[in-house]
PDB file of C-alpha atoms in Angstrom:
ATOM      1  CA  MET A   1       0.000   0.000   0.000  1.00 63.00           C
ATOM      2  CA  ASN A   2       1.460   3.390  -1.008  1.00 75.00           C
ATOM      3  CA  THR A   3       1.538   6.453   1.246  1.00 78.00           C
ATOM      4  CA  GLN A   4      -1.450   8.170  -0.341  1.00 81.00           C
ATOM      5  CA  SER A   5      -3.680   5.110  -0.062  1.00 84.00           C
ATOM      6  CA  ALA A   6      -2.594   4.650   3.556  1.00 87.00           C
ATOM      7  CA  LEU A   7      -3.501   8.267   4.329  1.00 88.00           C
ATOM      8  CA  TRP A   8      -6.953   7.916   2.748  1.00 88.00           C
ATOM      9  CA  LEU A   9      -7.598   4.694   4.686  1.00 90.00           C
ATOM     10  CA  GLY A  10      -6.162   5.998   7.951  1.00 89.00           C
ATOM     11  CA  PHE A  11      -8.139   9.246   7.821  1.00 89.00           C
ATOM     12  CA  ASN A  12     -11.466   7.512   7.148  1.00 87.00           C
ATOM     13  CA  LEU A  13     -10.852   4.895   9.857  1.00 89.00           C
ATOM     14  CA  PHE A  14     -10.086   7.692  12.319  1.00 86.00           C
ATOM     15  CA  VAL A  15     -13.316   9.498  11.397  1.00 84.00           C
ATOM     16  CA  VAL A  16     -15.385   6.325  11.802  1.00 83.00           C
ATOM     17  CA  ALA A  17     -13.726   5.597  15.167  1.00 83.00           C
ATOM     18  CA  MET A  18     -14.401   9.144  16.448  1.00 80.00           C
ATOM     19  CA  LEU A  19     -18.038   9.013  15.351  1.00 77.00           C
ATOM     20  CA  ALA A  20     -18.507   5.621  17.014  1.00 76.00           C
ATOM     21  CA  LEU A  21     -16.893   6.980  20.192  1.00 74.00           C
ATOM     22  CA  ASP A  22     -19.073  10.072  20.059  1.00 67.00           C
ATOM     23  CA  LEU A  23     -22.380   8.242  19.687  1.00 62.00           C
ATOM     24  CA  GLY A  24     -21.501   5.075  21.625  1.00 57.00           C
ATOM     25  CA  LEU A  25     -19.841   6.667  24.657  1.00 58.00           C
ATOM     26  CA  PHE A  26     -20.285  10.426  25.015  1.00 57.00           C
ATOM     27  CA  HIS A  27     -23.885  10.539  23.722  1.00 57.00           C
ATOM     28  CA  ARG A  28     -25.018   7.032  24.587  1.00 59.00           C
ATOM     29  CA  LYS A  29     -27.655   8.600  26.836  1.00 66.00           C
ATOM     30  CA  GLU A  30     -29.562  11.219  24.900  1.00 64.00           C
ATOM     31  CA  HIS A  31     -29.694  14.643  26.496  1.00 62.00           C
ATOM     32  CA  ALA A  32     -30.012  18.296  25.571  1.00 66.00           C
ATOM     33  CA  VAL A  33     -26.532  19.506  24.639  1.00 69.00           C
ATOM     34  CA  THR A  34     -25.559  22.548  26.696  1.00 73.00           C
ATOM     35  CA  PRO A  35     -23.616  25.469  25.175  1.00 68.00           C
ATOM     36  CA  LYS A  36     -20.692  24.659  27.507  1.00 78.00           C
ATOM     37  CA  GLU A  37     -20.543  21.024  26.375  1.00 77.00           C
ATOM     38  CA  ALA A  38     -20.913  22.033  22.731  1.00 76.00           C
ATOM     39  CA  GLY A  39     -18.195  24.658  23.103  1.00 79.00           C
ATOM     40  CA  GLY A  40     -15.809  22.054  24.489  1.00 82.00           C
ATOM     41  CA  TRP A  41     -16.494  19.682  21.594  1.00 82.00           C
ATOM     42  CA  THR A  42     -16.107  22.507  19.084  1.00 84.00           C
ATOM     43  CA  VAL A  43     -12.632  23.220  20.459  1.00 88.00           C
ATOM     44  CA  VAL A  44     -11.791  19.496  20.365  1.00 87.00           C
ATOM     45  CA  TRP A  45     -12.757  19.160  16.685  1.00 87.00           C
ATOM     46  CA  ILE A  46     -10.872  22.315  15.690  1.00 89.00           C
ATOM     47  CA  VAL A  47      -7.727  21.216  17.552  1.00 92.00           C
ATOM     48  CA  LEU A  48      -7.856  17.709  16.050  1.00 90.00           C
ATOM     49  CA  SER A  49      -8.322  19.182  12.573  1.00 90.00           C
ATOM     50  CA  LEU A  50      -5.375  21.549  12.914  1.00 92.00           C
ATOM     51  CA  LEU A  51      -3.220  18.761  14.387  1.00 93.00           C
ATOM     52  CA  PHE A  52      -4.038  16.627  11.347  1.00 92.00           C
ATOM     53  CA  CYS A  53      -2.953  19.389   8.964  1.00 93.00           C
ATOM     54  CA  GLY A  54       0.089  20.274  11.062  1.00 93.00           C
ATOM     55  CA  GLY A  55       1.136  16.627  11.267  1.00 92.00           C
ATOM     56  CA  LEU A  56       1.098  16.141   7.491  1.00 93.00           C
ATOM     57  CA  TRP A  57       3.125  19.350   7.089  1.00 93.00           C
ATOM     58  CA  TYR A  58       5.591  18.474   9.893  1.00 91.00           C
ATOM     59  CA  PHE A  59       6.289  14.985   8.558  1.00 90.00           C
ATOM     60  CA  GLY A  60       6.813  16.318   5.047  1.00 86.00           C
ATOM     61  CA  TYR A  61       3.799  14.907   3.229  1.00 89.00           C
ATOM     62  CA  TRP A  62       2.544  18.438   2.542  1.00 92.00           C
ATOM     63  CA  ASP A  63       4.661  21.478   1.830  1.00 90.00           C
ATOM     64  CA  ARG A  64       3.832  24.921   3.221  1.00 90.00           C
ATOM     65  CA  ALA A  65       1.629  25.863   0.256  1.00 90.00           C
ATOM     66  CA  GLU A  66      -0.449  22.678   0.520  1.00 92.00           C
ATOM     67  CA  ALA A  67      -0.862  23.118   4.281  1.00 93.00           C
ATOM     68  CA  LEU A  68      -2.072  26.697   3.723  1.00 91.00           C
ATOM     69  CA  GLN A  69      -4.470  25.451   1.047  1.00 92.00           C
ATOM     70  CA  TRP A  70      -5.914  22.984   3.548  1.00 93.00           C
ATOM     71  CA  VAL A  71      -6.318  25.620   6.273  1.00 92.00           C
ATOM     72  CA  THR A  72      -7.938  28.052   3.828  1.00 90.00           C
ATOM     73  CA  ALA A  73     -10.328  25.382   2.526  1.00 89.00           C
ATOM     74  CA  TYR A  74     -11.155  24.386   6.115  1.00 91.00           C
ATOM     75  CA  VAL A  75     -11.903  27.992   7.133  1.00 87.00           C
ATOM     76  CA  VAL A  76     -14.082  28.552   4.043  1.00 84.00           C
ATOM     77  CA  GLU A  77     -16.014  25.327   4.600  1.00 83.00           C
ATOM     78  CA  TYR A  78     -16.445  26.002   8.316  1.00 81.00           C
ATOM     79  CA  ALA A  79     -17.583  29.585   7.683  1.00 77.00           C
ATOM     80  CA  LEU A  80     -20.095  28.584   5.018  1.00 76.00           C
ATOM     81  CA  SER A  81     -21.408  25.873   7.348  1.00 72.00           C
ATOM     82  CA  VAL A  82     -22.783  28.602   9.596  1.00 69.00           C
ATOM     83  CA  ASP A  83     -25.303  29.580   6.918  1.00 64.00           C
ATOM     84  CA  ASN A  84     -26.446  25.967   6.847  1.00 68.00           C
ATOM     85  CA  LEU A  85     -27.195  26.146  10.563  1.00 70.00           C
ATOM     86  CA  PHE A  86     -29.911  28.751   9.964  1.00 66.00           C
ATOM     87  CA  VAL A  87     -31.810  26.140   7.951  1.00 69.00           C
ATOM     88  CA  PHE A  88     -31.327  23.466  10.621  1.00 74.00           C
ATOM     89  CA  LEU A  89     -32.709  25.824  13.265  1.00 71.00           C
ATOM     90  CA  MET A  90     -35.777  26.546  11.151  1.00 70.00           C
ATOM     91  CA  VAL A  91     -36.404  22.848  10.421  1.00 75.00           C
ATOM     92  CA  PHE A  92     -36.003  21.771  14.058  1.00 77.00           C
ATOM     93  CA  ALA A  93     -38.325  24.553  15.219  1.00 72.00           C
ATOM     94  CA  TYR A  94     -40.955  23.785  12.573  1.00 73.00           C
ATOM     95  CA  PHE A  95     -41.062  20.037  13.316  1.00 76.00           C
ATOM     96  CA  ARG A  96     -40.665  20.682  17.067  1.00 77.00           C
ATOM     97  CA  VAL A  97     -37.667  18.382  17.420  1.00 78.00           C
ATOM     98  CA  ALA A  98     -36.856  17.969  21.104  1.00 77.00           C
ATOM     99  CA  PRO A  99     -33.421  19.338  22.140  1.00 74.00           C
ATOM    100  CA  GLU A 100     -32.278  15.929  23.380  1.00 76.00           C
ATOM    101  CA  VAL A 101     -32.986  14.369  19.955  1.00 79.00           C
ATOM    102  CA  GLN A 102     -31.334  17.034  17.787  1.00 78.00           C
ATOM    103  CA  HIS A 103     -27.833  15.585  18.208  1.00 75.00           C
ATOM    104  CA  ARG A 104     -29.027  12.190  16.909  1.00 78.00           C
ATOM    105  CA  VAL A 105     -30.538  13.761  13.791  1.00 82.00           C
ATOM    106  CA  LEU A 106     -27.369  15.764  13.100  1.00 79.00           C
ATOM    107  CA  PHE A 107     -25.211  12.663  13.689  1.00 78.00           C
ATOM    108  CA  TRP A 108     -26.980  10.568  11.054  1.00 81.00           C
ATOM    109  CA  GLY A 109     -27.221  13.584   8.793  1.00 80.00           C
ATOM    110  CA  ILE A 110     -23.438  13.872   8.834  1.00 78.00           C
ATOM    111  CA  ILE A 111     -23.043  10.175   7.993  1.00 80.00           C
ATOM    112  CA  GLY A 112     -25.039  10.795   4.829  1.00 81.00           C
ATOM    113  CA  ALA A 113     -23.067  13.981   4.177  1.00 78.00           C
ATOM    114  CA  PHE A 114     -19.795  12.025   4.147  1.00 78.00           C
ATOM    115  CA  ILE A 115     -21.049   9.739   1.400  1.00 83.00           C
ATOM    116  CA  MET A 116     -22.529  12.521  -0.741  1.00 82.00           C
ATOM    117  CA  ARG A 117     -19.507  14.790  -0.383  1.00 79.00           C
ATOM    118  CA  ALA A 118     -17.052  12.004  -1.172  1.00 82.00           C
ATOM    119  CA  VAL A 119     -18.866  11.341  -4.454  1.00 84.00           C
ATOM    120  CA  LEU A 120     -19.143  15.059  -5.348  1.00 82.00           C
ATOM    121  CA  ILE A 121     -15.532  15.846  -4.442  1.00 82.00           C
ATOM    122  CA  LEU A 122     -13.999  12.909  -6.306  1.00 81.00           C
ATOM    123  CA  ALA A 123     -16.151  13.658  -9.345  1.00 83.00           C
ATOM    124  CA  GLY A 124     -15.475  17.405  -9.133  1.00 80.00           C
ATOM    125  CA  THR A 125     -11.705  17.120  -8.835  1.00 79.00           C
ATOM    126  CA  ALA A 126     -11.570  14.580 -11.663  1.00 82.00           C
ATOM    127  CA  LEU A 127     -13.610  16.865 -13.930  1.00 80.00           C
ATOM    128  CA  VAL A 128     -11.526  19.942 -13.064  1.00 76.00           C
ATOM    129  CA  HIS A 129      -8.282  18.093 -13.786  1.00 74.00           C
ATOM    130  CA  ARG A 130      -9.639  17.024 -17.154  1.00 79.00           C
ATOM    131  CA  PHE A 131     -11.577  20.179 -18.032  1.00 75.00           C
ATOM    132  CA  ASN A 132      -9.798  23.053 -16.314  1.00 71.00           C
ATOM    133  CA  TRP A 133     -12.210  25.608 -17.812  1.00 72.00           C
ATOM    134  CA  LEU A 134     -14.865  24.331 -15.397  1.00 73.00           C
ATOM    135  CA  LEU A 135     -13.172  26.463 -12.739  1.00 71.00           C
ATOM    136  CA  TYR A 136     -14.377  29.583 -14.534  1.00 75.00           C
ATOM    137  CA  ILE A 137     -17.947  28.268 -14.598  1.00 79.00           C
ATOM    138  CA  PHE A 138     -17.667  27.529 -10.884  1.00 71.00           C
ATOM    139  CA  GLY A 139     -16.282  31.025 -10.323  1.00 73.00           C
ATOM    140  CA  GLY A 140     -19.208  32.660 -12.108  1.00 79.00           C
ATOM    141  CA  PHE A 141     -21.652  30.468 -10.196  1.00 74.00           C
ATOM    142  CA  LEU A 142     -20.113  31.500  -6.866  1.00 72.00           C
ATOM    143  CA  ILE A 143     -20.346  35.202  -7.748  1.00 78.00           C
ATOM    144  CA  PHE A 144     -24.008  34.716  -8.687  1.00 78.00           C
ATOM    145  CA  THR A 145     -24.632  32.886  -5.407  1.00 72.00           C
ATOM    146  CA  ALA A 146     -22.829  35.627  -3.465  1.00 76.00           C
ATOM    147  CA  VAL A 147     -25.024  38.356  -4.995  1.00 80.00           C
ATOM    148  CA  LYS A 148     -28.155  36.322  -4.317  1.00 75.00           C
ATOM    149  CA  MET A 149     -27.124  35.665  -0.710  1.00 69.00           C
ATOM    150  CA  GLY A 150     -26.100  39.269  -0.097  1.00 70.00           C
ATOM    151  CA  PHE A 151     -29.452  40.703  -1.228  1.00 72.00           C
ATOM    152  CA  SER A 152     -31.699  38.042   0.301  1.00 66.00           C
ATOM    153  CA  LYS A 153     -33.783  39.043   3.301  1.00 61.00           C
ATOM    154  CA  ASP A 154     -33.734  37.228   6.627  1.00 53.00           C
ATOM    155  CA  ASP A 155     -37.451  36.479   6.411  1.00 48.00           C
ATOM    156  CA  GLU A 156     -37.180  34.772   3.041  1.00 48.00           C
ATOM    157  CA  SER A 157     -37.184  31.303   4.546  1.00 49.00           C
ATOM    158  CA  ALA A 158     -39.140  28.514   2.916  1.00 52.00           C
ATOM    159  CA  ASP A 159     -41.758  26.475   4.696  1.00 58.00           C
ATOM    160  CA  PRO A 160     -40.058  23.095   5.399  1.00 61.00           C
ATOM    161  CA  GLU A 161     -43.348  21.298   4.770  1.00 62.00           C
ATOM    162  CA  GLN A 162     -43.427  22.676   1.215  1.00 62.00           C
ATOM    163  CA  THR A 163     -39.920  21.578   0.248  1.00 67.00           C
ATOM    164  CA  LEU A 164     -39.704  19.050  -2.580  1.00 70.00           C
ATOM    165  CA  VAL A 165     -38.107  16.346  -0.450  1.00 74.00           C
ATOM    166  CA  VAL A 166     -40.902  16.456   2.156  1.00 77.00           C
ATOM    167  CA  ARG A 167     -43.678  16.491  -0.444  1.00 80.00           C
ATOM    168  CA  VAL A 168     -42.155  13.527  -2.315  1.00 81.00           C
ATOM    169  CA  ALA A 169     -41.563  11.631   0.934  1.00 79.00           C
ATOM    170  CA  ARG A 170     -45.167  12.128   2.053  1.00 81.00           C
ATOM    171  CA  ARG A 171     -46.411  10.799  -1.304  1.00 82.00           C
ATOM    172  CA  MET A 172     -44.079   7.812  -1.553  1.00 83.00           C
ATOM    173  CA  LEU A 173     -43.572   6.789   2.089  1.00 82.00           C
ATOM    174  CA  PRO A 174     -46.086   5.843   4.771  1.00 82.00           C
ATOM    175  CA  VAL A 175     -45.630   8.609   7.350  1.00 79.00           C
ATOM    176  CA  ALA A 176     -46.847   8.088  10.912  1.00 80.00           C
ATOM    177  CA  ARG A 177     -49.174  10.676  12.373  1.00 71.00           C
ATOM    178  CA  GLN A 178     -46.993  11.051  15.455  1.00 68.00           C
ATOM    179  CA  GLY A 179     -43.375  10.407  16.289  1.00 61.00           C
ATOM    180  CA  GLU A 180     -42.104   7.842  18.733  1.00 60.00           C
ATOM    181  CA  GLY A 181     -39.256   9.279  20.785  1.00 64.00           C
ATOM    182  CA  ASN A 182     -36.011   9.318  18.829  1.00 71.00           C
ATOM    183  CA  ASN A 183     -36.978   6.597  16.358  1.00 77.00           C
ATOM    184  CA  PHE A 184     -36.985   7.070  12.604  1.00 81.00           C
ATOM    185  CA  PHE A 185     -39.397   4.148  12.106  1.00 80.00           C
ATOM    186  CA  THR A 186     -42.440   2.935  14.036  1.00 80.00           C
ATOM    187  CA  LEU A 187     -45.404   0.571  13.868  1.00 81.00           C
ATOM    188  CA  GLU A 188     -48.797   2.270  13.383  1.00 77.00           C
ATOM    189  CA  ASP A 189     -52.055   0.617  12.397  1.00 74.00           C
ATOM    190  CA  GLY A 190     -50.143  -2.625  11.955  1.00 76.00           C
ATOM    191  CA  ARG A 191     -47.807  -1.125   9.352  1.00 79.00           C
ATOM    192  CA  ARG A 192     -44.150  -0.100   9.460  1.00 83.00           C
ATOM    193  CA  LYS A 193     -44.035   3.647   8.894  1.00 84.00           C
ATOM    194  CA  VAL A 194     -41.476   6.422   8.963  1.00 82.00           C
ATOM    195  CA  THR A 195     -41.824   9.000  11.717  1.00 82.00           C
ATOM    196  CA  PRO A 196     -41.851  12.796  11.273  1.00 81.00           C
ATOM    197  CA  LEU A 197     -38.299  12.686  12.668  1.00 82.00           C
ATOM    198  CA  PHE A 198     -37.292  10.738   9.547  1.00 84.00           C
ATOM    199  CA  LEU A 199     -38.664  13.597   7.422  1.00 83.00           C
ATOM    200  CA  VAL A 200     -36.468  15.976   9.421  1.00 83.00           C
ATOM    201  CA  LEU A 201     -33.454  13.791   8.614  1.00 84.00           C
ATOM    202  CA  LEU A 202     -34.357  13.853   4.911  1.00 85.00           C
ATOM    203  CA  VAL A 203     -34.564  17.662   4.977  1.00 81.00           C
ATOM    204  CA  VAL A 204     -31.176  17.861   6.733  1.00 80.00           C
ATOM    205  CA  GLU A 205     -29.615  15.581   4.093  1.00 82.00           C
ATOM    206  CA  ALA A 206     -31.190  17.521   1.213  1.00 80.00           C
ATOM    207  CA  THR A 207     -30.053  20.816   2.743  1.00 74.00           C
ATOM    208  CA  ASP A 208     -26.488  19.574   3.023  1.00 75.00           C
ATOM    209  CA  LEU A 209     -26.560  18.410  -0.593  1.00 77.00           C
ATOM    210  CA  LEU A 210     -27.689  21.852  -1.777  1.00 72.00           C
ATOM    211  CA  PHE A 211     -25.142  23.480   0.495  1.00 72.00           C
ATOM    212  CA  ALA A 212     -22.375  21.280  -0.919  1.00 75.00           C
ATOM    213  CA  LEU A 213     -23.172  22.519  -4.426  1.00 73.00           C
ATOM    214  CA  ASP A 214     -22.023  25.963  -3.222  1.00 68.00           C
ATOM    215  CA  SER A 215     -19.216  25.049  -0.845  1.00 75.00           C
ATOM    216  CA  ILE A 216     -17.413  22.392  -2.895  1.00 80.00           C
ATOM    217  CA  PRO A 217     -16.898  24.688  -5.928  1.00 80.00           C
ATOM    218  CA  ALA A 218     -15.595  27.311  -3.479  1.00 79.00           C
ATOM    219  CA  VAL A 219     -13.065  24.863  -2.049  1.00 82.00           C
ATOM    220  CA  LEU A 220     -12.101  23.710  -5.563  1.00 82.00           C
ATOM    221  CA  GLY A 221     -11.192  27.335  -6.208  1.00 79.00           C
ATOM    222  CA  ILE A 222      -8.576  26.981  -3.461  1.00 84.00           C
ATOM    223  CA  SER A 223      -7.194  23.523  -4.262  1.00 85.00           C
ATOM    224  CA  GLN A 224      -7.837  20.796  -6.814  1.00 84.00           C
ATOM    225  CA  ASP A 225      -6.157  18.109  -4.704  1.00 88.00           C
ATOM    226  CA  ALA A 226      -8.899  15.578  -3.881  1.00 87.00           C
ATOM    227  CA  PHE A 227      -7.340  14.643  -0.534  1.00 91.00           C
ATOM    228  CA  ILE A 228      -7.071  18.290   0.585  1.00 91.00           C
ATOM    229  CA  VAL A 229     -10.624  19.093  -0.527  1.00 89.00           C
ATOM    230  CA  TYR A 230     -12.113  15.947   1.029  1.00 90.00           C
ATOM    231  CA  THR A 231     -10.333  16.075   4.389  1.00 91.00           C
ATOM    232  CA  SER A 232     -10.965  19.798   4.867  1.00 90.00           C
ATOM    233  CA  ASN A 233     -14.671  19.222   4.116  1.00 87.00           C
ATOM    234  CA  VAL A 234     -14.939  16.271   6.481  1.00 87.00           C
ATOM    235  CA  CYS A 235     -13.088  18.029   9.306  1.00 88.00           C
ATOM    236  CA  ALA A 236     -15.372  21.047   8.949  1.00 86.00           C
ATOM    237  CA  ILE A 237     -18.633  19.097   9.022  1.00 82.00           C
ATOM    238  CA  LEU A 238     -17.387  16.953  11.928  1.00 82.00           C
ATOM    239  CA  GLY A 239     -17.479  20.103  14.018  1.00 80.00           C
ATOM    240  CA  LEU A 240     -20.791  21.230  12.555  1.00 77.00           C
ATOM    241  CA  ARG A 241     -22.917  19.417  15.161  1.00 74.00           C
ATOM    242  CA  SER A 242     -21.223  21.001  18.173  1.00 77.00           C
ATOM    243  CA  LEU A 243     -21.062  24.366  16.389  1.00 75.00           C
ATOM    244  CA  PHE A 244     -24.834  24.197  15.913  1.00 74.00           C
ATOM    245  CA  PHE A 245     -25.468  24.069  19.665  1.00 72.00           C
ATOM    246  CA  VAL A 246     -22.925  26.825  20.316  1.00 72.00           C
ATOM    247  CA  VAL A 247     -24.355  29.364  17.885  1.00 67.00           C
ATOM    248  CA  SER A 248     -28.049  28.415  17.991  1.00 64.00           C
ATOM    249  CA  SER A 249     -28.613  30.962  20.761  1.00 58.00           C
ATOM    250  CA  LEU A 250     -26.374  33.556  19.099  1.00 62.00           C
ATOM    251  CA  MET A 251     -27.751  33.604  15.554  1.00 60.00           C
ATOM    252  CA  ASP A 252     -29.635  36.872  16.043  1.00 61.00           C
ATOM    253  CA  LYS A 253     -26.515  38.617  17.354  1.00 70.00           C
ATOM    254  CA  PHE A 254     -24.446  37.804  14.243  1.00 69.00           C
ATOM    255  CA  HIS A 255     -26.953  39.243  11.783  1.00 70.00           C
ATOM    256  CA  LEU A 256     -24.199  40.606   9.478  1.00 76.00           C
ATOM    257  CA  LEU A 257     -22.535  37.209   9.155  1.00 72.00           C
ATOM    258  CA  LYS A 258     -24.609  36.419   6.046  1.00 74.00           C
ATOM    259  CA  VAL A 259     -23.130  39.513   4.377  1.00 80.00           C
ATOM    260  CA  GLY A 260     -19.649  38.320   5.298  1.00 79.00           C
ATOM    261  CA  LEU A 261     -20.330  34.865   3.849  1.00 74.00           C
ATOM    262  CA  ALA A 262     -21.586  36.468   0.630  1.00 80.00           C
ATOM    263  CA  LEU A 263     -18.353  38.494   0.415  1.00 83.00           C
ATOM    264  CA  ILE A 264     -16.293  35.330   0.944  1.00 77.00           C
ATOM    265  CA  LEU A 265     -18.126  33.502  -1.842  1.00 75.00           C
ATOM    266  CA  GLY A 266     -17.738  36.517  -4.111  1.00 82.00           C
ATOM    267  CA  PHE A 267     -14.012  36.737  -3.349  1.00 80.00           C
ATOM    268  CA  VAL A 268     -13.401  33.047  -4.057  1.00 75.00           C
ATOM    269  CA  GLY A 269     -15.407  33.272  -7.282  1.00 77.00           C
ATOM    270  CA  THR A 270     -13.450  36.348  -8.391  1.00 83.00           C
ATOM    271  CA  LYS A 271     -10.184  34.604  -7.472  1.00 77.00           C
ATOM    272  CA  MET A 272     -11.134  31.755  -9.809  1.00 72.00           C
ATOM    273  CA  LEU A 273     -11.842  34.172 -12.693  1.00 80.00           C
ATOM    274  CA  LEU A 274      -8.812  36.465 -12.315  1.00 78.00           C
ATOM    275  CA  PRO A 275      -6.284  34.117 -14.030  1.00 72.00           C
ATOM    276  CA  LEU A 276      -8.500  33.971 -17.135  1.00 66.00           C
ATOM    277  CA  ALA A 277      -9.423  37.667 -17.243  1.00 69.00           C
ATOM    278  CA  LEU A 278      -6.198  39.371 -16.110  1.00 73.00           C
ATOM    279  CA  GLY A 279      -3.647  36.625 -15.613  1.00 72.00           C
ATOM    280  CA  ILE A 280      -3.528  37.384 -11.864  1.00 73.00           C
ATOM    281  CA  HIS A 281      -3.028  34.580  -9.339  1.00 74.00           C
ATOM    282  CA  VAL A 282      -3.883  35.485  -5.738  1.00 76.00           C
ATOM    283  CA  PRO A 283      -1.375  33.904  -3.282  1.00 78.00           C
ATOM    284  CA  ILE A 284      -2.950  31.373  -0.947  1.00 69.00           C
ATOM    285  CA  GLY A 285      -1.624  33.197   2.127  1.00 76.00           C
ATOM    286  CA  LEU A 286      -3.322  36.422   1.035  1.00 81.00           C
ATOM    287  CA  SER A 287      -6.535  34.507   0.342  1.00 77.00           C
ATOM    288  CA  LEU A 288      -6.515  33.058   3.859  1.00 75.00           C
ATOM    289  CA  GLY A 289      -5.943  36.512   5.348  1.00 83.00           C
ATOM    290  CA  ILE A 290      -8.790  38.099   3.371  1.00 84.00           C
ATOM    291  CA  ILE A 291     -11.231  35.285   4.161  1.00 78.00           C
ATOM    292  CA  GLY A 292     -10.357  35.306   7.858  1.00 79.00           C
ATOM    293  CA  GLY A 293     -10.530  39.099   7.986  1.00 85.00           C
ATOM    294  CA  VAL A 294     -13.970  39.239   6.359  1.00 83.00           C
ATOM    295  CA  LEU A 295     -15.287  36.534   8.691  1.00 77.00           C
ATOM    296  CA  VAL A 296     -14.008  38.216  11.863  1.00 83.00           C
ATOM    297  CA  GLY A 297     -15.035  41.652  10.578  1.00 87.00           C
ATOM    298  CA  SER A 298     -18.634  40.591   9.979  1.00 82.00           C
ATOM    299  CA  ILE A 299     -18.876  39.123  13.498  1.00 79.00           C
ATOM    300  CA  VAL A 300     -17.370  42.236  15.122  1.00 86.00           C
ATOM    301  CA  ALA A 301     -19.604  44.515  13.040  1.00 86.00           C
ATOM    302  CA  SER A 302     -22.664  42.539  14.170  1.00 81.00           C
ATOM    303  CA  LEU A 303     -21.726  43.195  17.789  1.00 80.00           C
ATOM    304  CA  ILE A 304     -20.988  46.904  17.206  1.00 84.00           C
ATOM    305  CA  TRP A 305     -24.190  47.506  15.234  1.00 81.00           C
ATOM    306  CA  PRO A 306     -26.747  45.056  16.704  1.00 77.00           C
ATOM    307  CA  LYS A 307     -29.904  44.243  14.823  1.00 72.00           C
ATOM    308  CA  ARG A 308     -32.942  46.309  15.770  1.00 68.00           C
ATOM    309  CA  GLU A 309     -35.927  44.166  16.589  1.00 57.00           C
ATOM    310  CA  LEU A 310     -39.390  45.218  15.475  1.00 50.00           C
ATOM    311  CA  PRO A 311     -42.137  45.498  18.130  1.00 52.00           C
ATOM    312  CA  GLU A 312     -43.853  42.331  16.868  1.00 53.00           C
ATOM    313  CA  GLU A 313     -40.546  40.437  17.069  1.00 50.00           C
ATOM    314  CA  LEU A 314     -40.079  41.546  20.689  1.00 48.00           C
ATOM    315  CA  ALA A 315     -43.638  40.481  21.502  1.00 53.00           C
ATOM    316  CA  GLN A 316     -43.105  37.068  19.884  1.00 53.00           C
ATOM    317  CA  ARG A 317     -39.848  36.588  21.794  1.00 50.00           C
ATOM    318  CA  GLN A 318     -41.663  37.375  25.055  1.00 53.00           C
ATOM    319  CA  ARG A 319     -44.412  34.860  24.225  1.00 55.00           C
ATOM    320  CA  ASP A 320     -41.772  32.209  23.468  1.00 50.00           C
ATOM    321  CA  ARG A 321     -40.112  32.819  26.833  1.00 49.00           C
ATOM    322  CA  GLU A 322     -43.437  32.584  28.648  1.00 50.00           C
ATOM    323  CA  GLU A 323     -44.352  29.330  26.886  1.00 46.00           C
ATOM    324  CA  GLY A 324     -40.921  27.909  27.625  1.00 42.00           C
ATOM    325  CA  ALA A 325     -41.390  28.727  31.327  1.00 43.00           C
ATOM    326  CA  LYS A 326     -44.645  26.768  31.551  1.00 45.00           C
ATOM    327  CA  PRO A 327     -44.346  23.304  33.149  1.00 43.00           C
TER     328      PRO A 327
END
């Protein structure tokens, strides 16, 4: 077995082992994940990810440029993941998923994400290596997505029940009228049926697939090495579950983050088009600095200029607090 094959095998075995440890030991008993617990796990995943990159650089498998490509791809993927969390929050709230069950849904959602992303990344890198001009199409697509994201309003959220995946599932699958704890399947009226929680899982998987169609082209604009693209993606989504519980209570405070993410997508798309238009290649170190600066700047700006809540929003927030206080 050559070094590259060993790295692919070793990385995937490590991921499987960590997921088994996570679900089988640390979350064997389902409970509502606290911000403190989620913050600790977020730090753990970030440290493990950076140790992985640093180890490959230290032992000479990657040079400095490749290590910087990995870090940049990881930061981009992690940053864009935050936008995905808005959708998860909306879906969990709509289907009234209990806090102690949310981790289970995200866990199995990430398992599906690994499979889908592996297929998309391997296919994407192979196509880019063969048809390099695809990078310019990806670049234009990212700029279009950035403009669309930047001008979209916060209240332009779709009804989860009206999404295509839910409508198709309700037509093709027997859906139980009520859920049964944390189960995805149940017996009702003598038939095996899927629970509403299974529909939530389908929406999470479909959301990640749509999200990957934006994020993977962005990462391909940073590196076309399949191993760098895949491992940076996997490391980012491994920390997505814990990040969800950290930022779920802070989403309203970072209201300018969506603008920052739009700027990041626009920058990466422009970076992909510059070699064709002007023959300019942006150094990877400069790219990392710009992306990190925009991300931090949008968070700081959100804190300096907080979002003003409308009277009806304040009233709704008060009603939510009162309902949450009821036994």
